[in-house]
Amino acid sequence: MKIFFNNSCSICRSEINVYKKQGIKQLEWVDITNNKNAEMDTKKTSKDLLRRLHVKSDHKIYSGAEAFIVLWSRMPKFKFLSKLLSIPIIFHIFSLVYEIVAFFLYLKNRNQLKN
């Protein structure tokens, strides 16, 4: 499974570092910063990649809150979050909150875009 994240965002990097410390070998961490390979691999633009977390699992791309659910489901210490936040009404709220936070992080980091 590949996780596409913005390593040049201090907030994003801090969170991802928590996950990396779990030492799960099946997870591949891909920095999307100026990464044309990430764009080709996900078929997403640099803006799309900067806007949300993306996960590629079983040849499918997940983004946003759904990407976190997929990621957490593979991490023993976070599996309970994937189950809790997958409950439909809770997922709806989680997704909404994620989009708000992601929007402000995007505004903070959009200067990374070349176009």
Coordinates of C-alpha atoms in Angstrom, one line a residue:
M1 CA 0.0 0.0 0.0
K2 CA 1.3 3.5 -0.9
I3 CA 0.5 6.6 1.1
F4 CA 0.9 9.9 -0.8
F5 CA 1.5 12.8 1.6
N6 CA 3.0 16.3 1.7
N7 CA 6.3 16.0 3.5
S8 CA 7.0 19.7 3.1
C9 CA 3.9 20.5 5.3
S10 CA 5.1 20.5 8.9
I11 CA 1.7 19.4 10.2
C12 CA 1.3 16.6 7.6
R13 CA 4.8 15.4 8.2
S14 CA 4.4 15.3 12.0
E15 CA 1.3 13.2 11.6
I16 CA 2.8 10.8 9.1
N17 CA 5.9 10.4 11.3
V18 CA 3.6 9.1 14.0
Y19 CA 2.4 6.4 11.5
K20 CA 5.9 5.7 10.2
K21 CA 7.0 4.9 13.8
Q22 CA 4.7 1.9 13.7
G23 CA 7.2 0.2 11.5
I24 CA 4.7 -1.5 9.2
K25 CA 6.8 -2.8 6.3
Q26 CA 3.8 -3.1 3.9
L27 CA 3.4 0.7 3.9
E28 CA 5.3 2.8 1.3
W29 CA 5.4 6.5 2.1
V30 CA 5.5 8.7 -0.9
D31 CA 6.2 12.5 -0.7
I32 CA 4.1 14.3 -3.3
T33 CA 6.3 17.4 -3.2
N34 CA 7.3 18.1 -6.8
N35 CA 6.8 14.4 -7.6
K36 CA 5.7 13.7 -11.1
N37 CA 5.9 9.9 -10.4
A38 CA 3.2 10.4 -7.7
E39 CA 1.0 12.2 -10.2
M40 CA 1.4 9.4 -12.8
D41 CA 0.9 6.7 -10.2
T42 CA -2.3 8.2 -8.8
K43 CA -3.5 9.9 -12.0
K44 CA -4.0 13.0 -9.9
T45 CA -2.7 16.5 -10.5
S46 CA -0.2 18.1 -8.1
K47 CA -3.1 20.3 -6.8
D48 CA -5.3 17.2 -6.1
L49 CA -2.4 15.5 -4.3
L50 CA -1.6 18.6 -2.3
R51 CA -5.3 19.0 -1.3
R52 CA -5.8 15.6 0.4
L53 CA -4.1 12.5 1.6
H54 CA -4.2 9.7 -0.9
V55 CA -3.7 6.0 -0.5
K56 CA -3.2 3.4 -3.2
S57 CA -4.3 -0.1 -2.2
D58 CA -5.2 -3.0 -4.4
H59 CA -4.8 -0.7 -7.5
K60 CA -7.5 1.7 -6.2
I61 CA -6.9 5.3 -5.1
Y62 CA -8.6 6.5 -1.9
S63 CA -8.5 10.1 -0.9
G64 CA -9.4 12.3 2.0
A65 CA -11.2 10.8 5.0
E66 CA -11.6 7.5 3.2
A67 CA -7.8 7.3 2.7
F68 CA -7.3 7.6 6.5
I69 CA -9.8 4.8 7.1
V70 CA -7.9 2.5 4.7
L71 CA -4.6 3.5 6.2
W72 CA -5.7 3.1 9.8
S73 CA -7.3 -0.3 9.1
R74 CA -3.7 -1.6 8.4
M75 CA -2.2 -0.2 11.6
P76 CA -2.9 -2.2 14.8
K77 CA -2.7 0.8 17.0
F78 CA -5.2 2.8 14.9
K79 CA -7.5 0.0 13.7
F80 CA -10.1 1.0 16.3
L81 CA -10.3 4.5 14.6
S82 CA -11.0 2.9 11.2
K83 CA -13.8 0.9 12.7
L84 CA -15.3 3.8 14.7
L85 CA -15.0 6.4 12.0
S86 CA -16.4 4.0 9.4
I87 CA -19.9 4.0 11.1
P88 CA -21.9 6.0 8.5
I89 CA -23.1 9.0 10.5
I90 CA -19.7 9.3 12.2
F91 CA -17.9 8.9 8.8
H92 CA -20.1 11.8 7.5
I93 CA -19.0 14.1 10.3
F94 CA -15.4 12.9 10.1
S95 CA -15.3 13.5 6.4
L96 CA -16.8 17.0 6.8
V97 CA -14.2 18.0 9.5
Y98 CA -11.4 16.5 7.4
E99 CA -12.4 18.6 4.4
I100 CA -12.4 21.8 6.5
V101 CA -9.0 21.0 8.0
A102 CA -7.6 19.9 4.6
F103 CA -8.8 23.1 2.9
F104 CA -6.9 25.3 5.4
L105 CA -3.8 23.1 5.1
Y106 CA -4.1 23.4 1.3
L107 CA -4.3 27.2 1.6
K108 CA -1.2 27.2 3.9
N109 CA 0.7 25.0 1.4
R110 CA -0.6 26.0 -2.0
N111 CA 2.6 28.1 -2.7
Q112 CA 4.2 24.7 -3.4
L113 CA 2.3 24.4 -6.7
K114 CA 4.3 25.5 -9.8
N115 CA 1.2 26.4 -11.9

